[in-house]
PDB file of C-alpha atoms in Angstrom:
ATOM      1  CA  VAL A   1       1.598  13.810  -9.068  1.00 93.00           C
ATOM      2  CA  GLN A   2      -2.048  11.989  -7.520  1.00 96.00           C
ATOM      3  CA  LEU A   3      -2.547   8.845  -5.704  1.00 98.00           C
ATOM      4  CA  GLN A   4      -5.815   8.120  -5.261  1.00 96.00           C
ATOM      5  CA  ALA A   5      -6.639   5.232  -2.653  1.00 97.00           C
ATOM      6  CA  SER A   6      -9.500   2.837  -2.729  1.00 97.00           C
ATOM      7  CA  GLY A   7     -11.039  -0.445  -2.148  1.00 98.00           C
ATOM      8  CA  GLY A   8     -11.252  -0.213   2.002  1.00 97.00           C
ATOM      9  CA  GLY A   9     -14.331  -0.634   3.886  1.00 98.00           C
ATOM     10  CA  LEU A  10     -15.297  -3.434   6.211  1.00 98.00           C
ATOM     11  CA  VAL A  11     -14.953  -7.482   6.547  1.00 98.00           C
ATOM     12  CA  ARG A  12     -14.595 -10.083   9.161  1.00 98.00           C
ATOM     13  CA  ALA A  13     -11.271 -12.048   9.834  1.00 98.00           C
ATOM     14  CA  GLY A  14      -9.883 -14.085   7.994  1.00 98.00           C
ATOM     15  CA  ALA A  15     -11.127 -12.586   4.607  1.00 98.00           C
ATOM     16  CA  SER A  16      -9.413 -10.547   1.258  1.00 98.00           C
ATOM     17  CA  LEU A  17      -9.818  -7.709   0.179  1.00 98.00           C
ATOM     18  CA  THR A  18      -7.465  -6.001  -2.881  1.00 98.00           C
ATOM     19  CA  LEU A  19      -6.884  -1.964  -2.019  1.00 98.00           C
ATOM     20  CA  SER A  20      -6.034   0.019  -5.105  1.00 98.00           C
ATOM     21  CA  CYS A  21      -4.168   3.150  -5.795  1.00 98.00           C
ATOM     22  CA  ALA A  22      -4.831   5.712  -9.158  1.00 97.00           C
ATOM     23  CA  VAL A  23      -0.987   7.267  -9.720  1.00 97.00           C
ATOM     24  CA  SER A  24      -0.934   9.987 -11.692  1.00 96.00           C
ATOM     25  CA  GLY A  25       1.064  13.248 -12.946  1.00 94.00           C
ATOM     26  CA  LEU A  26       3.876  10.588 -12.042  1.00 91.00           C
ATOM     27  CA  SER A  27       5.095   7.503 -13.924  1.00 91.00           C
ATOM     28  CA  LEU A  28       5.797   4.204 -12.025  1.00 93.00           C
ATOM     29  CA  SER A  29       8.460   2.803 -14.357  1.00 91.00           C
ATOM     30  CA  ASN A  30      10.594   5.373 -12.349  1.00 91.00           C
ATOM     31  CA  SER A  31       8.954   5.273  -8.801  1.00 95.00           C
ATOM     32  CA  VAL A  32       8.733   3.131  -6.008  1.00 97.00           C
ATOM     33  CA  MET A  33       5.415   3.647  -5.230  1.00 98.00           C
ATOM     34  CA  GLY A  34       4.545   2.611  -1.084  1.00 98.00           C
ATOM     35  CA  TRP A  35       1.600   1.457   1.525  1.00 98.00           C
ATOM     36  CA  PHE A  36       1.735   3.018   4.435  1.00 98.00           C
ATOM     37  CA  ARG A  37      -1.409   2.921   7.523  1.00 98.00           C
ATOM     38  CA  GLN A  38      -2.662   3.860  10.927  1.00 98.00           C
ATOM     39  CA  ALA A  39      -4.615   2.304  13.422  1.00 97.00           C
ATOM     40  CA  PRO A  40      -6.382   4.361  15.816  1.00 92.00           C
ATOM     41  CA  GLY A  41      -4.418   6.066  18.372  1.00 95.00           C
ATOM     42  CA  LYS A  42      -1.565   4.683  16.850  1.00 97.00           C
ATOM     43  CA  GLU A  43       2.294   6.365  14.199  1.00 97.00           C
ATOM     44  CA  ARG A  44       2.058   5.650   9.921  1.00 97.00           C
ATOM     45  CA  GLU A  45       3.768   2.337  10.471  1.00 98.00           C
ATOM     46  CA  PHE A  46       5.676   1.400   6.683  1.00 98.00           C
ATOM     47  CA  VAL A  47       3.343  -1.613   5.426  1.00 98.00           C
ATOM     48  CA  GLY A  48       5.282  -2.652   2.148  1.00 98.00           C
ATOM     49  CA  SER A  49       6.428  -1.571  -1.259  1.00 98.00           C
ATOM     50  CA  VAL A  50       6.800  -2.300  -4.943  1.00 98.00           C
ATOM     51  CA  THR A  51       9.878  -0.732  -6.924  1.00 96.00           C
ATOM     52  CA  TRP A  52      10.320   0.354 -10.677  1.00 94.00           C
ATOM     53  CA  ASN A  53      11.698  -3.083 -11.585  1.00 93.00           C
ATOM     54  CA  ASP A  54       9.572  -5.065 -10.064  1.00 94.00           C
ATOM     55  CA  ASP A  55      10.766  -5.462  -6.125  1.00 97.00           C
ATOM     56  CA  THR A  56       8.918  -6.279  -3.526  1.00 98.00           C
ATOM     57  CA  TYR A  57       9.260  -5.277  -0.036  1.00 98.00           C
ATOM     58  CA  TYR A  58       7.346  -6.215   2.529  1.00 98.00           C
ATOM     59  CA  GLU A  59       6.909  -4.883   6.662  1.00 97.00           C
ATOM     60  CA  ASN A  60       6.894  -8.388   8.776  1.00 97.00           C
ATOM     61  CA  ALA A  61       3.837  -8.958  10.819  1.00 96.00           C
ATOM     62  CA  VAL A  62       1.978  -9.011   6.788  1.00 98.00           C
ATOM     63  CA  LYS A  63       4.874 -11.019   4.993  1.00 98.00           C
ATOM     64  CA  GLY A  64       3.528 -14.336   2.529  1.00 97.00           C
ATOM     65  CA  ARG A  65      -0.880 -12.476   3.548  1.00 98.00           C
ATOM     66  CA  PHE A  66      -0.400  -9.345   1.460  1.00 98.00           C
ATOM     67  CA  THR A  67       1.334  -8.799  -1.802  1.00 98.00           C
ATOM     68  CA  ILE A  68       1.579  -5.123  -3.939  1.00 98.00           C
ATOM     69  CA  SER A  69       1.165  -5.212  -7.334  1.00 97.00           C
ATOM     70  CA  ARG A  70       1.279  -2.527 -10.429  1.00 96.00           C
ATOM     71  CA  ASP A  71      -0.216  -2.955 -13.498  1.00 95.00           C
ATOM     72  CA  ILE A  72       2.004  -0.353 -16.173  1.00 93.00           C
ATOM     73  CA  VAL A  73      -0.470   0.550 -18.604  1.00 94.00           C
ATOM     74  CA  LYS A  74      -3.153   1.523 -15.746  1.00 95.00           C
ATOM     75  CA  ASN A  75      -0.962   3.361 -13.847  1.00 95.00           C
ATOM     76  CA  SER A  76      -2.251   2.111 -10.636  1.00 97.00           C
ATOM     77  CA  VAL A  77      -0.701  -0.378  -7.493  1.00 98.00           C
ATOM     78  CA  TYR A  78      -3.286  -2.501  -5.670  1.00 98.00           C
ATOM     79  CA  LEU A  79      -2.640  -4.233  -2.204  1.00 98.00           C
ATOM     80  CA  GLN A  80      -4.302  -7.631  -1.704  1.00 98.00           C
ATOM     81  CA  MET A  81      -4.267  -8.892   1.914  1.00 98.00           C
ATOM     82  CA  ASN A  82      -6.018 -11.653   2.438  1.00 98.00           C
ATOM     83  CA  SER A  83      -6.124 -13.796   6.036  1.00 98.00           C
ATOM     84  CA  LEU A  84      -7.296 -10.273   7.545  1.00 98.00           C
ATOM     85  CA  LYS A  85      -7.397  -9.414  11.101  1.00 98.00           C
ATOM     86  CA  PRO A  86      -8.796  -7.767  13.640  1.00 97.00           C
ATOM     87  CA  GLU A  87      -5.053  -5.741  13.808  1.00 97.00           C
ATOM     88  CA  ASP A  88      -5.418  -5.392   9.975  1.00 98.00           C
ATOM     89  CA  THR A  89      -7.585  -2.072  11.111  1.00 98.00           C
ATOM     90  CA  ALA A  90      -6.649   0.488   9.939  1.00 98.00           C
ATOM     91  CA  VAL A  91      -6.300   3.695   7.052  1.00 98.00           C
ATOM     92  CA  TYR A  92      -4.637   2.608   4.919  1.00 98.00           C
ATOM     93  CA  TYR A  93      -2.975   5.055   1.955  1.00 98.00           C
ATOM     94  CA  CYS A  94      -0.443   5.558  -1.347  1.00 98.00           C
ATOM     95  CA  ALA A  95       2.582   6.526  -1.400  1.00 98.00           C
ATOM     96  CA  ALA A  96       4.733   7.490  -3.510  1.00 97.00           C
ATOM     97  CA  ARG A  97       8.819   8.139  -3.999  1.00 96.00           C
ATOM     98  CA  THR A  98      10.810   8.900  -6.726  1.00 92.00           C
ATOM     99  CA  ARG A  99      13.438   6.052  -7.133  1.00 89.00           C
ATOM    100  CA  HIS A 100      16.049   8.267  -6.326  1.00 90.00           C
ATOM    101  CA  SER A 101      14.886   9.160  -3.144  1.00 91.00           C
ATOM    102  CA  SER A 102      14.130   8.269   0.107  1.00 91.00           C
ATOM    103  CA  ILE A 103      10.555  11.056   1.487  1.00 95.00           C
ATOM    104  CA  TRP A 104       7.598  10.470   0.241  1.00 97.00           C
ATOM    105  CA  GLY A 105       6.648  13.193  -1.771  1.00 95.00           C
ATOM    106  CA  SER A 106       3.566  12.432  -3.062  1.00 97.00           C
ATOM    107  CA  TRP A 107       0.437  10.642  -0.479  1.00 97.00           C
ATOM    108  CA  GLY A 108      -2.831   9.298  -1.543  1.00 95.00           C
ATOM    109  CA  GLN A 109      -6.013  10.462   0.108  1.00 94.00           C
ATOM    110  CA  GLY A 110      -6.074   6.798   2.859  1.00 95.00           C
ATOM    111  CA  THR A 111      -9.373   4.211   2.460  1.00 98.00           C
ATOM    112  CA  LEU A 112      -9.808   2.791   6.116  1.00 98.00           C
ATOM    113  CA  VAL A 113     -10.007  -0.883   6.770  1.00 98.00           C
ATOM    114  CA  THR A 114     -12.004  -2.271   9.282  1.00 98.00           C
ATOM    115  CA  VAL A 115     -11.359  -6.111  10.252  1.00 98.00           C
ATOM    116  CA  SER A 116     -14.268  -6.938  12.799  1.00 97.00           C
ATOM    117  CA  SER A 117     -13.671  -9.951  14.184  1.00 94.00           C
TER     118      SER A 117
END
């Protein structure tokens, strides 16, 4: 299983950015895909996830601003981030787990998002 996250960059507060996660070796139809982030000096935290049947879940701080979607044909997952805030600055990771497991067993390499005020 390989996860390749991309799309990070430097943006101003209020801007939008979309992260992509290209997935290989794993079927999105049988997996839960998640996005996590780790800010400098902080622990990695859950951002949101999308299930095998397209249900989505979000951490409260991003609810209403971030949207997770997936493309079954491209086997990719996306994190659309709107109204970005400086506190959203972090390295963002995509992760995967099977529908029958609670363990995030596969991780991408991370992509840095920096939001300036």
